[in-house]
């Protein structure tokens, strides 16, 4: 991948025919996303929504993971800045409150809103696992494809001391059913590809082998092949369809669901903000960054 680490290189945007394509492009860090990346992803969703030439917003990724969720280095960096030795206890408390109020609430609710209220067909291509807030955006997509059985979704909010994000308190219920949702959200258990396919969360698994999973170049190549295959199939599917009908029908399918999604979004960000004020999530992210804790997969 390129050396240029600008936002527009970390998340790529292109238009091919009737499809806007958003590509997560940081395979070396398993496509973990920092605060600015999530905001940029939301902006790209808006850009695609406004483009009159496309009817599908396709989100794909690179390497072996779709996305490992929030970038723990981003959270660690801000935690250390706020907890600078020069700040007394009151100042730390004030800065902590200001940061999470100004940073967390608007970003998470804006990103989630951009997915909930998106007018085009959102297609997510799972080249591998998705975790946390990124996995929440997958659950808000309209059509979901997976590459092979290496794929899983993990929502480790109870492990990190957070609450549900990205309207997962409703989206998982809708897509997985109550029993599986309880396991996934209350016990932070991964949901593996076979279950995702069997309950209809994933529309289709392409069963593409990674020839040699240790060889990063081979994994990157097979992800590119997976992305290309889906792009070609979707281009064929929408070639002769009426774009306005697609958007109007999506609006009808989603009109009731959106009420619940919007309600979940606004409640989740307020409760999430209160969790950040306890300092517990920050400590858990630092533990993840220092590799002191691991998720059970
Ligand atoms: N953040 C930053 N870097 C990461 C992340 C991450 N989330 N995940 C992986 N990486 C990096 C690793 O540091 C490593 O880099 P390096 O080679 O330089 O050390 C590289 O990616 C490969 O990772 P691993 O060696 O750990 O690969 P493994 O296959 O052994 O493990 C895992 C993969 C299981 C995904 C492991 O990396 C992991 O547990 N990552 C953390 C996952 C996680 O908990 N994410 C947070 C989810 S919660 C969430 O998203 C809530 C959002 C809160 C809002 C925040 C606002 C911004």
Tab-separated table of C-alpha atoms and ligand atoms in Angstrom:
chain	number	residue	atom	x	y	z
A	1	UNK	CA	0.000	0.000	0.000
A	2	UNK	CA	1.074	3.591	-0.548
A	3	UNK	CA	3.320	5.547	1.817
A	4	UNK	CA	0.990	8.548	1.737
A	5	UNK	CA	-0.858	8.456	5.070
A	6	UNK	CA	-3.454	11.145	4.304
A	7	UNK	CA	-7.132	10.468	5.070
A	8	UNK	CA	-7.914	10.126	1.361
A	9	UNK	CA	-5.304	7.390	1.128
A	10	UNK	CA	-6.397	5.642	4.323
A	11	UNK	CA	-9.953	5.406	2.995
A	12	UNK	CA	-10.288	5.433	-0.789
A	13	UNK	CA	-13.278	6.702	-2.750
A	14	UNK	CA	-14.038	6.025	-6.384
A	15	UNK	CA	-17.045	5.773	-8.696
A	16	UNK	CA	-17.447	2.943	-11.207
A	17	UNK	CA	-20.623	3.108	-13.293
A	18	UNK	CA	-23.614	3.143	-10.933
A	19	UNK	CA	-21.529	2.207	-7.883
A	20	UNK	CA	-19.663	4.426	-5.392
A	21	UNK	CA	-16.853	2.439	-3.774
A	22	UNK	CA	-15.410	3.185	-0.331
A	23	UNK	CA	-12.303	1.116	0.467
A	24	UNK	CA	-10.622	0.795	3.868
A	25	UNK	CA	-6.964	0.882	2.973
A	26	UNK	CA	-4.824	0.232	6.052
A	27	UNK	CA	-4.273	-3.540	5.958
A	28	UNK	CA	-1.109	-3.358	8.098
A	29	UNK	CA	-3.158	-2.283	11.123
A	30	UNK	CA	-6.098	-4.516	10.170
A	31	UNK	CA	-8.001	-1.397	9.059
A	32	UNK	CA	-8.412	-0.062	12.591
A	33	UNK	CA	-9.961	3.413	12.385
A	34	UNK	CA	-9.112	6.493	14.441
A	35	UNK	CA	-11.574	9.294	15.222
A	36	UNK	CA	-10.733	11.236	12.058
A	37	UNK	CA	-11.083	8.081	9.945
A	38	UNK	CA	-14.605	7.431	11.249
A	39	UNK	CA	-15.580	11.054	10.561
A	40	UNK	CA	-14.101	10.789	7.074
A	41	UNK	CA	-16.016	7.550	6.467
A	42	UNK	CA	-19.216	9.403	7.409
A	43	UNK	CA	-18.320	12.239	4.981
A	44	UNK	CA	-17.750	9.710	2.191
A	45	UNK	CA	-21.126	8.127	2.908
A	46	UNK	CA	-22.670	11.599	2.487
A	47	UNK	CA	-20.672	12.236	-0.680
A	48	UNK	CA	-21.941	8.991	-2.172
A	49	UNK	CA	-25.500	9.739	-1.062
A	50	UNK	CA	-25.436	13.036	-2.961
A	51	UNK	CA	-23.949	11.616	-6.188
A	52	UNK	CA	-26.833	11.469	-8.706
A	53	UNK	CA	-25.007	8.964	-10.918
A	54	UNK	CA	-24.874	6.021	-8.471
A	55	UNK	CA	-27.419	3.700	-6.824
A	56	UNK	CA	-25.117	1.536	-4.700
A	57	UNK	CA	-22.600	2.477	-2.005
A	58	UNK	CA	-20.161	-0.411	-1.806
A	59	UNK	CA	-17.872	-0.632	1.218
A	60	UNK	CA	-14.955	-2.990	0.908
A	61	UNK	CA	-11.565	-3.364	2.523
A	62	UNK	CA	-8.010	-4.654	2.148
A	63	UNK	CA	-5.851	-7.444	3.565
A	64	UNK	CA	-7.059	-10.039	6.087
A	65	UNK	CA	-9.456	-7.961	8.255
A	66	UNK	CA	-12.390	-5.826	7.171
A	67	UNK	CA	-11.695	-3.631	10.227
A	68	UNK	CA	-10.483	-4.249	13.781
A	69	UNK	CA	-12.590	-1.336	15.071
A	70	UNK	CA	-11.497	1.774	16.938
A	71	UNK	CA	-7.753	2.456	16.798
A	72	UNK	CA	-6.447	1.905	20.325
A	73	UNK	CA	-3.439	4.110	19.618
A	74	UNK	CA	-5.745	7.066	18.946
A	75	UNK	CA	-7.493	6.564	22.306
A	76	UNK	CA	-4.203	5.991	24.150
A	77	UNK	CA	-2.726	9.183	22.686
A	78	UNK	CA	-5.620	11.371	23.868
A	79	UNK	CA	-5.726	9.697	27.258
A	80	UNK	CA	-2.029	10.453	27.763
A	81	UNK	CA	-2.422	14.064	26.586
A	82	UNK	CA	-5.277	14.667	29.040
A	83	UNK	CA	-3.449	12.923	31.894
A	84	UNK	CA	-0.346	15.062	31.438
A	85	UNK	CA	1.548	15.441	34.732
A	86	UNK	CA	1.079	19.234	34.513
A	87	UNK	CA	-2.704	18.855	34.907
A	88	UNK	CA	-4.159	18.591	38.408
A	89	UNK	CA	-7.080	16.249	39.150
A	90	UNK	CA	-9.764	18.877	38.453
A	91	UNK	CA	-8.171	19.859	35.141
A	92	UNK	CA	-7.920	16.191	34.068
A	93	UNK	CA	-11.588	15.713	34.894
A	94	UNK	CA	-12.532	18.884	32.963
A	95	UNK	CA	-10.458	17.975	29.880
A	96	UNK	CA	-11.664	14.375	29.930
A	97	UNK	CA	-15.293	15.511	30.022
A	98	UNK	CA	-14.734	18.106	27.289
A	99	UNK	CA	-12.911	15.656	25.025
A	100	UNK	CA	-15.460	12.837	25.213
A	101	UNK	CA	-18.420	15.206	25.079
A	102	UNK	CA	-17.121	17.061	22.028
A	103	UNK	CA	-15.436	14.139	20.342
A	104	UNK	CA	-17.425	11.007	21.025
A	105	UNK	CA	-21.088	12.070	20.996
A	106	UNK	CA	-21.178	14.012	17.689
A	107	UNK	CA	-18.886	11.614	15.829
A	108	UNK	CA	-20.610	8.393	16.753
A	109	UNK	CA	-24.100	9.788	16.262
A	110	UNK	CA	-23.199	11.449	12.942
A	111	UNK	CA	-21.506	8.337	11.530
A	112	UNK	CA	-24.384	6.106	12.606
A	113	UNK	CA	-26.921	8.575	11.207
A	114	UNK	CA	-25.116	8.592	7.839
A	115	UNK	CA	-25.614	4.820	7.625
A	116	UNK	CA	-29.172	4.677	9.022
A	117	UNK	CA	-30.501	7.404	6.740
A	118	UNK	CA	-28.469	6.600	3.620
A	119	UNK	CA	-30.670	6.595	0.517
A	120	UNK	CA	-28.776	4.096	-1.649
A	121	UNK	CA	-28.177	0.363	-1.295
A	122	UNK	CA	-25.281	-0.081	1.140
A	123	UNK	CA	-23.308	-3.232	0.337
A	124	UNK	CA	-20.616	-4.395	2.785
A	125	UNK	CA	-17.960	-6.830	1.527
A	126	UNK	CA	-16.435	-8.740	4.422
A	127	UNK	CA	-12.991	-9.834	3.300
A	128	UNK	CA	-12.449	-10.935	6.929
A	129	UNK	CA	-13.490	-10.106	10.500
A	130	UNK	CA	-15.043	-6.827	11.612
A	131	UNK	CA	-14.953	-5.562	15.195
A	132	UNK	CA	-16.577	-2.842	17.312
A	133	UNK	CA	-17.887	0.334	15.720
A	134	UNK	CA	-16.851	-0.875	12.239
A	135	UNK	CA	-18.836	-4.089	12.758
A	136	UNK	CA	-21.767	-1.903	13.847
A	137	UNK	CA	-21.643	-0.149	10.453
A	138	UNK	CA	-21.670	-3.566	8.753
A	139	UNK	CA	-24.858	-4.398	10.667
A	140	UNK	CA	-26.437	-1.210	9.254
A	141	UNK	CA	-25.644	-2.209	5.658
A	142	UNK	CA	-28.425	-3.480	3.382
A	143	UNK	CA	-26.591	-6.388	1.742
A	144	UNK	CA	-23.582	-8.200	3.211
A	145	UNK	CA	-21.174	-10.595	1.484
A	146	UNK	CA	-18.331	-12.554	3.048
A	147	UNK	CA	-15.162	-13.968	1.549
A	148	UNK	CA	-14.779	-17.191	3.542
A	149	UNK	CA	-15.138	-18.854	6.948
A	150	UNK	CA	-12.364	-16.706	8.466
A	151	UNK	CA	-14.971	-13.976	8.778
A	152	UNK	CA	-16.549	-13.141	12.122
A	153	UNK	CA	-18.193	-10.158	13.746
A	154	UNK	CA	-17.213	-9.145	17.265
A	155	UNK	CA	-18.895	-6.512	19.436
A	156	UNK	CA	-16.652	-6.468	22.540
A	157	UNK	CA	-18.410	-3.624	24.334
A	158	UNK	CA	-18.825	-5.505	27.629
A	159	UNK	CA	-15.144	-6.448	27.555
A	160	UNK	CA	-14.109	-2.812	27.124
A	161	UNK	CA	-16.591	-1.311	29.605
A	162	UNK	CA	-18.676	0.458	26.971
A	163	UNK	CA	-22.298	0.132	25.897
A	164	UNK	CA	-23.573	-0.766	22.452
A	165	UNK	CA	-22.652	1.614	19.630
A	166	UNK	CA	-23.851	2.282	16.091
A	167	UNK	CA	-27.446	1.248	16.951
A	168	UNK	CA	-26.362	-2.377	17.513
A	169	UNK	CA	-28.837	-2.643	20.405
A	170	UNK	CA	-31.467	-2.713	17.656
A	171	UNK	CA	-29.669	-3.792	14.466
A	172	UNK	CA	-28.388	-7.075	15.923
A	173	UNK	CA	-31.764	-7.888	17.384
A	174	UNK	CA	-33.263	-7.424	13.934
A	175	UNK	CA	-30.645	-9.445	12.082
A	176	UNK	CA	-29.618	-12.138	14.571
A	177	UNK	CA	-32.650	-12.644	16.819
A	178	UNK	CA	-32.731	-12.175	20.583
A	179	UNK	CA	-30.789	-15.253	21.767
A	180	UNK	CA	-27.794	-14.721	19.492
A	181	UNK	CA	-27.859	-10.967	20.163
A	182	UNK	CA	-27.690	-11.591	23.899
A	183	UNK	CA	-24.616	-13.805	23.470
A	184	UNK	CA	-22.949	-11.408	21.058
A	185	UNK	CA	-23.590	-8.235	23.060
A	186	UNK	CA	-23.804	-9.334	26.685
A	187	UNK	CA	-21.007	-11.928	26.535
A	188	UNK	CA	-18.869	-10.237	23.808
A	189	UNK	CA	-18.896	-13.497	21.827
A	190	UNK	CA	-17.842	-13.498	18.186
A	191	UNK	CA	-20.443	-14.525	15.601
A	192	UNK	CA	-18.771	-16.710	13.008
A	193	UNK	CA	-19.400	-16.819	9.295
A	194	UNK	CA	-21.378	-20.094	9.310
A	195	UNK	CA	-23.872	-18.621	11.809
A	196	UNK	CA	-23.971	-15.312	9.944
A	197	UNK	CA	-24.903	-17.161	6.753
A	198	UNK	CA	-27.365	-19.562	8.402
A	199	UNK	CA	-29.378	-16.766	10.041
A	200	UNK	CA	-29.354	-14.646	6.865
A	201	UNK	CA	-27.174	-11.839	8.277
A	202	UNK	CA	-24.707	-12.504	5.466
A	203	UNK	CA	-26.427	-12.769	2.062
A	204	UNK	CA	-23.761	-14.962	0.486
A	205	UNK	CA	-20.348	-16.378	1.339
A	206	UNK	CA	-18.002	-16.618	-1.643
A	207	UNK	CA	-15.896	-19.407	-0.056
A	208	UNK	CA	-12.672	-17.996	-1.445
A	209	UNK	CA	-9.567	-19.609	-0.037
A	210	UNK	CA	-6.589	-17.607	1.057
A	211	UNK	CA	-3.943	-19.725	-0.642
A	212	UNK	CA	-1.415	-19.189	2.072
A	213	UNK	CA	-2.805	-17.292	5.038
A	214	UNK	CA	0.657	-16.373	6.336
A	215	UNK	CA	1.626	-14.699	3.077
A	216	UNK	CA	0.333	-11.129	3.287
A	217	UNK	CA	0.783	-10.545	-0.459
A	218	UNK	CA	-1.387	-13.584	-1.278
A	219	UNK	CA	-4.055	-12.512	1.227
A	220	UNK	CA	-4.102	-8.993	-0.251
A	221	UNK	CA	-4.435	-10.457	-3.749
A	222	UNK	CA	-7.333	-12.738	-2.832
A	223	UNK	CA	-9.142	-9.832	-1.115
A	224	UNK	CA	-8.710	-7.762	-4.281
A	225	UNK	CA	-10.134	-10.661	-6.304
A	226	UNK	CA	-13.110	-10.954	-3.923
A	227	UNK	CA	-13.768	-7.188	-4.201
A	228	UNK	CA	-13.572	-7.310	-7.997
A	229	UNK	CA	-15.922	-10.293	-8.237
A	230	UNK	CA	-18.608	-8.548	-6.182
A	231	UNK	CA	-18.199	-5.284	-8.081
A	232	UNK	CA	-18.693	-7.082	-11.407
A	233	UNK	CA	-21.733	-9.015	-10.163
A	234	UNK	CA	-23.366	-5.891	-8.724
A	235	UNK	CA	-22.659	-3.850	-11.865
A	236	UNK	CA	-24.499	-6.515	-13.878
A	237	UNK	CA	-27.387	-6.626	-11.379
A	238	UNK	CA	-28.142	-2.901	-11.497
A	239	UNK	CA	-27.421	-2.318	-15.191
A	240	UNK	CA	-31.076	-2.309	-16.255
A	241	UNK	CA	-32.763	-1.313	-12.969
A	242	UNK	CA	-34.446	1.999	-12.288
A	243	UNK	CA	-32.414	3.979	-9.737
A	244	UNK	CA	-35.342	6.027	-8.431
A	245	UNK	CA	-37.399	2.854	-7.821
A	246	UNK	CA	-34.484	1.332	-5.890
A	247	UNK	CA	-34.207	4.395	-3.654
A	248	UNK	CA	-37.987	4.665	-3.139
A	249	UNK	CA	-38.314	0.975	-2.236
A	250	UNK	CA	-35.373	1.207	0.169
A	251	UNK	CA	-37.157	4.129	1.838
A	252	UNK	CA	-40.343	2.040	2.195
A	253	UNK	CA	-38.539	-1.027	3.574
A	254	UNK	CA	-36.689	1.114	6.087
A	255	UNK	CA	-39.319	3.645	7.110
A	256	UNK	CA	-40.315	1.842	10.341
A	257	UNK	CA	-36.914	0.314	11.096
A	258	UNK	CA	-35.325	3.772	10.976
A	259	UNK	CA	-37.438	4.967	13.897
A	260	UNK	CA	-35.908	2.276	16.103
A	261	UNK	CA	-32.395	2.785	14.725
A	262	UNK	CA	-32.561	6.536	15.357
A	263	UNK	CA	-33.854	6.026	18.873
A	264	UNK	CA	-31.097	3.460	19.643
A	265	UNK	CA	-28.445	5.821	18.251
A	266	UNK	CA	-29.384	8.767	20.435
A	267	UNK	CA	-29.648	6.674	23.624
A	268	UNK	CA	-26.405	4.803	22.957
A	269	UNK	CA	-24.213	7.892	22.487
A	270	UNK	CA	-25.379	9.463	25.751
A	271	UNK	CA	-24.811	6.245	27.724
A	272	UNK	CA	-21.507	5.693	25.943
A	273	UNK	CA	-20.323	9.204	26.869
A	274	UNK	CA	-21.073	8.437	30.529
A	275	UNK	CA	-18.974	5.265	30.268
A	276	UNK	CA	-15.970	7.224	28.948
A	277	UNK	CA	-16.248	9.544	31.969
A	278	UNK	CA	-15.611	6.556	34.271
A	279	UNK	CA	-12.173	6.061	32.687
A	280	UNK	CA	-12.767	2.292	32.341
A	281	UNK	CA	-12.862	2.105	28.498
A	282	UNK	CA	-9.658	4.169	28.254
A	283	UNK	CA	-7.869	1.683	30.559
A	284	UNK	CA	-9.113	-1.266	28.514
A	285	UNK	CA	-8.006	0.330	25.225
A	286	UNK	CA	-4.561	0.923	26.734
A	287	UNK	CA	-4.509	-2.738	27.810
A	288	UNK	CA	-5.351	-3.741	24.231
A	289	UNK	CA	-2.687	-1.401	22.833
A	290	UNK	CA	-0.088	-2.823	25.228
A	291	UNK	CA	-1.303	-6.348	24.339
A	292	UNK	CA	-2.094	-7.072	27.999
A	293	UNK	CA	-5.545	-8.393	27.115
A	294	UNK	CA	-6.784	-10.417	24.125
A	295	UNK	CA	-10.254	-11.099	22.827
A	296	UNK	CA	-11.554	-14.683	23.047
A	297	UNK	CA	-12.022	-15.775	19.428
B	1	LIG	N1	-6.089	-0.337	16.860
B	1	LIG	C1	-4.821	-0.097	16.451
B	1	LIG	N2	-4.024	-1.054	15.907
B	1	LIG	C2	-4.554	-2.289	15.760
B	1	LIG	C3	-5.867	-2.600	16.140
B	1	LIG	C4	-6.657	-1.560	16.720
B	1	LIG	N3	-7.935	-1.739	17.077
B	1	LIG	N4	-6.095	-3.902	15.879
B	1	LIG	C5	-4.964	-4.391	15.340
B	1	LIG	N5	-4.030	-3.427	15.274
B	1	LIG	C6	-2.659	-3.552	14.754
B	1	LIG	C7	-1.754	-4.214	15.796
B	1	LIG	O1	-1.214	-3.238	16.697
B	1	LIG	C8	-0.700	-4.850	14.913
B	1	LIG	O2	0.226	-3.853	14.510
B	1	LIG	P1	1.826	-4.137	14.704
B	1	LIG	O3	2.084	-5.269	13.733
B	1	LIG	O4	2.422	-2.836	14.326
B	1	LIG	O5	1.989	-4.533	16.133
B	1	LIG	C9	-1.470	-5.266	13.661
B	1	LIG	O6	-2.652	-4.459	13.656
B	1	LIG	C10	-1.859	-6.733	13.675
B	1	LIG	O7	-2.574	-6.979	14.869
B	1	LIG	P2	-2.271	-8.252	15.807
B	1	LIG	O8	-0.824	-8.572	15.785
B	1	LIG	O9	-2.904	-7.990	17.138
B	1	LIG	O10	-3.079	-9.384	14.991
B	1	LIG	P3	-3.779	-10.685	15.585
B	1	LIG	O11	-4.281	-11.454	14.416
B	1	LIG	O12	-2.893	-11.388	16.570
B	1	LIG	O13	-5.053	-10.147	16.445
B	1	LIG	C11	-7.061	-8.851	16.784
B	1	LIG	C12	-6.101	-9.489	15.770
B	1	LIG	C13	-7.770	-9.955	17.577
B	1	LIG	C14	-8.075	-8.044	16.017
B	1	LIG	C15	-6.284	-7.937	17.775
B	1	LIG	O14	-5.444	-7.077	17.019
B	1	LIG	C16	-7.203	-7.075	18.622
B	1	LIG	O15	-7.751	-7.546	19.604
B	1	LIG	N6	-7.365	-5.792	18.248
B	1	LIG	C17	-8.256	-4.867	18.991
B	1	LIG	C18	-9.702	-5.015	18.553
B	1	LIG	C19	-10.617	-4.106	19.357
B	1	LIG	O16	-10.933	-4.375	20.505
B	1	LIG	N7	-11.066	-3.002	18.760
B	1	LIG	C20	-11.920	-2.033	19.423
B	1	LIG	C21	-13.370	-2.437	19.281
B	1	LIG	S1	-14.491	-1.454	20.251
B	1	LIG	C22	-14.928	-0.184	19.242
B	1	LIG	O17	-14.626	-0.155	18.066
B	1	LIG	C23	-15.714	0.900	19.949
B	1	LIG	C24	-15.420	2.255	19.358
B	1	LIG	C25	-15.362	3.317	20.396
B	1	LIG	C26	-15.427	4.714	19.752
B	1	LIG	C27	-14.065	5.318	19.638
B	1	LIG	C28	-14.094	6.601	18.921
B	1	LIG	C29	-12.951	6.709	17.947
